[in-house]
mmCIF file of C-alpha atoms in Angstrom:
data_model
loop_
_atom_site.group_PDB
_atom_site.id
_atom_site.type_symbol
_atom_site.label_atom_id
_atom_site.label_comp_id
_atom_site.label_asym_id
_atom_site.label_seq_id
_atom_site.Cartn_x
_atom_site.Cartn_y
_atom_site.Cartn_z
ATOM 1 C CA MET A 1 15.019 17.715 17.166
ATOM 2 C CA LYS A 2 11.895 17.954 15.045
ATOM 3 C CA ASN A 3 8.904 16.018 16.328
ATOM 4 C CA LYS A 4 7.914 13.858 13.372
ATOM 5 C CA HIS A 5 4.960 12.114 15.025
ATOM 6 C CA ILE A 6 1.529 12.704 13.524
ATOM 7 C CA ASP A 7 -1.731 10.827 13.806
ATOM 8 C CA ILE A 8 -3.685 9.452 10.879
ATOM 9 C CA GLN A 9 -5.960 12.519 10.780
ATOM 10 C CA GLN A 10 -2.959 14.838 10.513
ATOM 11 C CA ALA A 11 -1.538 12.674 7.735
ATOM 12 C CA ALA A 12 -4.763 13.154 5.796
ATOM 13 C CA GLU A 13 -4.110 16.915 5.751
ATOM 14 C CA TYR A 14 -1.403 16.281 3.172
ATOM 15 C CA PHE A 15 -3.832 14.717 0.674
ATOM 16 C CA ARG A 16 -5.300 16.827 -2.117
ATOM 17 C CA ASP A 17 -7.002 16.289 -5.457
ATOM 18 C CA GLY A 18 -4.770 15.760 -8.459
ATOM 19 C CA MET A 19 -1.558 15.028 -6.604
ATOM 20 C CA THR A 20 1.056 12.429 -7.527
ATOM 21 C CA ILE A 21 1.666 9.821 -4.838
ATOM 22 C CA MET A 22 4.234 7.023 -4.671
ATOM 23 C CA VAL A 23 3.209 3.997 -2.617
ATOM 24 C CA GLY A 24 5.496 1.147 -1.599
ATOM 25 C CA GLY A 25 4.618 -2.506 -1.822
ATOM 26 C CA PHE A 26 4.552 -5.561 -4.050
ATOM 27 C CA MET A 27 1.053 -7.036 -4.409
ATOM 28 C CA GLY A 28 0.187 -5.197 -1.236
ATOM 29 C CA VAL A 29 3.155 -6.492 0.787
ATOM 30 C CA GLY A 30 4.904 -3.400 2.125
ATOM 31 C CA THR A 31 1.980 -1.081 1.391
ATOM 32 C CA PRO A 32 0.963 1.047 4.419
ATOM 33 C CA PRO A 33 -2.653 -0.039 5.057
ATOM 34 C CA ARG A 34 -3.747 2.735 7.407
ATOM 35 C CA LEU A 35 -2.344 5.479 5.187
ATOM 36 C CA VAL A 36 -4.042 4.028 2.116
ATOM 37 C CA GLU A 37 -7.295 3.740 4.064
ATOM 38 C CA ALA A 38 -6.951 7.369 5.170
ATOM 39 C CA LEU A 39 -6.296 8.398 1.576
ATOM 40 C CA LEU A 40 -9.453 6.594 0.486
ATOM 41 C CA ASN A 41 -11.545 8.033 3.323
ATOM 42 C CA SER A 42 -10.328 11.566 2.608
ATOM 43 C CA GLY A 43 -12.298 11.603 -0.635
ATOM 44 C CA VAL A 44 -9.464 13.046 -2.744
ATOM 45 C CA LYS A 45 -9.611 12.161 -6.425
ATOM 46 C CA ASP A 46 -7.836 12.470 -9.775
ATOM 47 C CA LEU A 47 -4.698 10.967 -8.266
ATOM 48 C CA THR A 48 -1.645 9.802 -10.162
ATOM 49 C CA ILE A 49 -0.325 6.745 -8.327
ATOM 50 C CA ILE A 50 3.199 5.440 -8.869
ATOM 51 C CA ALA A 51 3.594 1.910 -7.520
ATOM 52 C CA ASN A 52 4.875 -1.477 -8.543
ATOM 53 C CA ASP A 53 1.339 -2.816 -9.156
ATOM 54 C CA THR A 54 -2.318 -2.336 -8.261
ATOM 55 C CA ALA A 55 -2.457 -5.476 -6.090
ATOM 56 C CA PHE A 56 -5.978 -6.841 -5.530
ATOM 57 C CA VAL A 57 -9.380 -5.147 -5.393
ATOM 58 C CA ASP A 58 -9.248 -5.105 -1.576
ATOM 59 C CA THR A 59 -5.488 -4.983 -0.963
ATOM 60 C CA GLY A 60 -2.703 -2.478 -1.442
ATOM 61 C CA ILE A 61 -3.749 0.447 -3.612
ATOM 62 C CA GLY A 62 -6.545 -1.644 -5.150
ATOM 63 C CA PRO A 63 -9.348 0.051 -3.169
ATOM 64 C CA LEU A 64 -8.282 3.443 -4.561
ATOM 65 C CA VAL A 65 -8.721 2.093 -8.088
ATOM 66 C CA VAL A 66 -12.019 0.354 -7.321
ATOM 67 C CA ASN A 67 -13.480 3.526 -5.836
ATOM 68 C CA GLY A 68 -12.523 5.654 -8.826
ATOM 69 C CA ARG A 69 -10.017 7.886 -7.049
ATOM 70 C CA VAL A 70 -7.171 7.293 -9.506
ATOM 71 C CA LYS A 71 -6.752 9.184 -12.766
ATOM 72 C CA LYS A 72 -3.480 7.528 -13.779
ATOM 73 C CA VAL A 73 -1.378 4.592 -12.643
ATOM 74 C CA ILE A 74 2.316 4.228 -13.420
ATOM 75 C CA ALA A 75 3.246 0.646 -12.588
ATOM 76 C CA SER A 76 5.107 -2.413 -13.814
ATOM 77 C CA HIS A 77 1.910 -4.490 -13.956
ATOM 78 C CA ILE A 78 -1.675 -4.248 -12.786
ATOM 79 C CA GLY A 79 -1.414 -7.138 -10.323
ATOM 80 C CA THR A 80 -4.449 -9.361 -9.996
ATOM 81 C CA ASN A 81 -6.842 -6.443 -9.900
ATOM 82 C CA PRO A 82 -9.434 -6.923 -12.676
ATOM 83 C CA GLU A 83 -10.885 -3.465 -12.006
ATOM 84 C CA THR A 84 -7.643 -1.871 -13.183
ATOM 85 C CA GLY A 85 -7.869 -3.750 -16.462
ATOM 86 C CA ARG A 86 -11.530 -2.895 -16.887
ATOM 87 C CA ARG A 87 -11.004 0.800 -16.275
ATOM 88 C CA MET A 88 -7.960 0.851 -18.553
ATOM 89 C CA ILE A 89 -9.834 -0.809 -21.449
ATOM 90 C CA ALA A 90 -12.881 1.418 -20.907
ATOM 91 C CA GLY A 91 -10.745 4.541 -20.988
ATOM 92 C CA GLU A 92 -11.761 5.475 -17.453
ATOM 93 C CA MET A 93 -8.196 5.462 -16.143
ATOM 94 C CA GLU A 94 -4.823 5.884 -17.808
ATOM 95 C CA VAL A 95 -2.311 3.115 -17.165
ATOM 96 C CA GLU A 96 1.367 3.530 -18.030
ATOM 97 C CA LEU A 97 3.067 0.154 -17.853
ATOM 98 C CA VAL A 98 6.812 0.351 -17.240
ATOM 99 C CA PRO A 99 9.235 -2.600 -17.052
ATOM 100 C CA GLN A 100 9.902 -3.228 -13.383
ATOM 101 C CA GLY A 101 13.626 -2.533 -13.437
ATOM 102 C CA THR A 102 13.056 0.575 -15.515
ATOM 103 C CA LEU A 103 10.383 1.787 -13.101
ATOM 104 C CA ILE A 104 12.568 1.568 -10.018
ATOM 105 C CA GLU A 105 15.507 3.169 -11.840
ATOM 106 C CA ARG A 106 13.306 6.070 -12.968
ATOM 107 C CA ILE A 107 12.339 6.598 -9.339
ATOM 108 C CA ARG A 108 15.962 6.288 -8.251
ATOM 109 C CA CYS A 109 16.917 8.944 -10.803
ATOM 110 C CA GLY A 110 14.199 11.196 -9.445
ATOM 111 C CA GLY A 111 15.596 10.789 -5.960
ATOM 112 C CA ALA A 112 19.196 11.353 -7.016
ATOM 113 C CA GLY A 113 18.509 14.452 -9.094
ATOM 114 C CA LEU A 114 19.555 12.798 -12.353
ATOM 115 C CA GLY A 115 18.120 13.699 -15.741
ATOM 116 C CA GLY A 116 17.366 10.079 -16.659
ATOM 117 C CA PHE A 117 19.205 6.933 -17.702
ATOM 118 C CA LEU A 118 19.810 4.769 -20.754
ATOM 119 C CA THR A 119 18.507 1.214 -20.991
ATOM 120 C CA PRO A 120 18.184 -1.348 -23.792
ATOM 121 C CA THR A 121 15.005 -2.687 -22.152
ATOM 122 C CA GLY A 122 12.033 -2.064 -24.407
ATOM 123 C CA VAL A 123 13.941 -1.309 -27.590
ATOM 124 C CA GLY A 124 11.957 -2.608 -30.544
ATOM 125 C CA THR A 125 8.726 -2.891 -28.525
ATOM 126 C CA VAL A 126 5.789 -0.623 -27.727
ATOM 127 C CA VAL A 127 7.802 0.595 -24.741
ATOM 128 C CA GLU A 128 9.952 2.741 -27.019
ATOM 129 C CA GLU A 129 7.030 4.711 -28.457
ATOM 130 C CA GLY A 130 7.489 8.444 -27.935
ATOM 131 C CA LYS A 131 10.921 8.073 -26.333
ATOM 132 C CA GLN A 132 14.304 9.302 -27.433
ATOM 133 C CA LYS A 133 16.564 6.521 -28.685
ATOM 134 C CA LEU A 134 20.338 6.723 -28.732
ATOM 135 C CA THR A 135 22.969 4.412 -30.201
ATOM 136 C CA ILE A 136 26.192 3.996 -28.258
ATOM 137 C CA ASP A 137 28.942 1.654 -29.492
ATOM 138 C CA GLY A 138 26.424 0.065 -31.821
ATOM 139 C CA VAL A 139 23.858 -0.651 -29.081
ATOM 140 C CA GLU A 140 20.461 1.061 -29.065
ATOM 141 C CA TYR A 141 19.195 2.501 -25.802
ATOM 142 C CA LEU A 142 16.055 4.283 -24.673
ATOM 143 C CA LEU A 143 16.325 7.444 -22.621
ATOM 144 C CA GLU A 144 14.070 6.925 -19.614
ATOM 145 C CA LEU A 145 13.143 10.029 -17.633
ATOM 146 C CA PRO A 146 13.048 10.369 -13.834
ATOM 147 C CA LEU A 147 9.929 10.067 -11.707
ATOM 148 C CA ARG A 148 9.134 12.144 -8.631
ATOM 149 C CA ALA A 149 6.013 12.588 -6.528
ATOM 150 C CA ASP A 150 4.372 15.121 -4.261
ATOM 151 C CA LEU A 151 4.029 12.509 -1.546
ATOM 152 C CA ALA A 152 5.418 9.060 -0.699
ATOM 153 C CA LEU A 153 3.584 6.650 1.595
ATOM 154 C CA ILE A 154 5.780 3.877 2.931
ATOM 155 C CA GLN A 155 5.506 1.029 5.403
ATOM 156 C CA SER A 156 8.270 -0.173 7.681
ATOM 157 C CA HIS A 157 8.531 -2.886 10.299
ATOM 158 C CA ILE A 158 10.256 -0.695 12.897
ATOM 159 C CA ALA A 159 10.839 3.039 13.213
ATOM 160 C CA ASP A 160 12.521 5.084 15.889
ATOM 161 C CA HIS A 161 11.336 8.528 16.890
ATOM 162 C CA GLN A 162 13.587 10.224 14.336
ATOM 163 C CA GLY A 163 12.282 8.127 11.448
ATOM 164 C CA ASN A 164 15.131 5.684 11.004
ATOM 165 C CA LEU A 165 13.474 2.646 9.442
ATOM 166 C CA VAL A 166 13.922 -1.114 9.270
ATOM 167 C CA TYR A 167 11.875 -3.221 6.838
ATOM 168 C CA GLU A 168 10.878 -6.853 7.201
ATOM 169 C CA LEU A 169 11.784 -9.348 4.474
ATOM 170 C CA THR A 170 10.239 -8.574 1.073
ATOM 171 C CA ALA A 171 8.276 -5.605 2.442
ATOM 172 C CA ARG A 172 11.516 -3.747 1.814
ATOM 173 C CA ASN A 173 10.828 -3.783 -1.984
ATOM 174 C CA PHE A 174 10.091 -0.271 -3.322
ATOM 175 C CA ASN A 175 9.902 1.545 0.012
ATOM 176 C CA PRO A 176 13.549 2.658 0.456
ATOM 177 C CA ILE A 177 13.731 4.042 -3.082
ATOM 178 C CA ILE A 178 10.463 5.998 -3.086
ATOM 179 C CA ALA A 179 11.560 7.587 0.201
ATOM 180 C CA LEU A 180 14.164 9.424 -1.895
ATOM 181 C CA ALA A 181 11.860 10.708 -4.608
ATOM 182 C CA ALA A 182 8.989 12.661 -3.053
ATOM 183 C CA ASP A 183 8.581 16.135 -1.629
ATOM 184 C CA VAL A 184 6.950 14.779 1.547
ATOM 185 C CA VAL A 185 7.501 11.266 2.942
ATOM 186 C CA ILE A 186 5.203 9.697 5.527
ATOM 187 C CA ALA A 187 6.102 6.369 7.136
ATOM 188 C CA GLU A 188 3.732 3.924 8.800
ATOM 189 C CA PRO A 189 5.733 1.559 11.048
ATOM 190 C CA ASP A 190 4.438 -1.596 12.691
ATOM 191 C CA SER A 191 6.224 -0.624 15.899
ATOM 192 C CA LEU A 192 8.022 2.389 17.326
ATOM 193 C CA VAL A 193 11.213 2.260 19.395
ATOM 194 C CA ALA A 194 13.504 4.744 21.091
ATOM 195 C CA VAL A 195 16.329 6.452 19.241
ATOM 196 C CA GLY A 196 19.371 4.212 19.633
ATOM 197 C CA ASP A 197 17.403 0.972 19.801
ATOM 198 C CA ILE A 198 18.088 0.357 16.113
ATOM 199 C CA ALA A 199 21.732 -0.409 15.517
ATOM 200 C CA PRO A 200 23.179 2.050 12.988
ATOM 201 C CA ASP A 201 24.225 -0.772 10.668
ATOM 202 C CA HIS A 202 20.626 -2.049 10.621
ATOM 203 C CA VAL A 203 19.040 1.226 9.461
ATOM 204 C CA MET A 204 17.690 0.763 5.938
ATOM 205 C CA THR A 205 16.171 4.214 5.436
ATOM 206 C CA PRO A 206 17.762 7.063 7.411
ATOM 207 C CA GLY A 207 15.508 9.396 9.353
ATOM 208 C CA ALA A 208 16.759 12.379 7.339
ATOM 209 C CA LEU A 209 14.516 11.187 4.501
ATOM 210 C CA ILE A 210 11.350 10.870 6.608
ATOM 211 C CA ASP A 211 9.172 13.908 7.222
ATOM 212 C CA HIS A 212 6.474 12.295 9.346
ATOM 213 C CA ILE A 213 5.771 9.066 11.231
ATOM 214 C CA VAL A 214 2.229 7.872 11.798
ATOM 215 C CA TYR A 215 1.834 6.337 15.227
ATOM 216 C CA PRO A 216 1.476 2.549 15.119
ATOM 217 C CA LYS A 217 -2.096 1.388 15.565
ATOM 218 C CA GLU A 218 -1.577 0.223 19.123
ATOM 219 C CA SER A 219 -0.496 3.758 20.076
#
């Protein structure tokens, strides 16, 4: 079987300027801290980040925004990160705000190989600007297109050596879905266990979706 273990320095070899990266988490909960720190320390720039939000200035993907590494954010809201708002208003960073349900479905479509989906969310608002609108049985829908990324960075509570993952409570949020929708997926677990220690029915993300596992900090 493929050895999926890499250290944080090897993970950084996957970072490059201008890439699109999906990051799990909701206000930083479920965001892989060591991978985000490695991304920041790598010095890469002009990133497009797809995430639920930009958390806080010192949490989640917030430090990437604060340090000017992000060219564009695609998110459902900016979180409580005033630097995101400042950069957006100043024209220093593009922000595409997407309704939360629409955002996760666009990612799901990207992972499933679908061409998009129809939703009534956003009809008659600024959300519909520039989008194709269809009427079906008298109801107007927007065609929302799929999202994919070059790289997905996800956090789990437990991983086994083949990359089968278990999440803890709300840290589950976006992580299982973005694991489907990126060319390379790197997981940062809190702890690592032997194959077979996770009951099959408890696996939330199968190891087939995970390319690499960063050793837990204590390792």
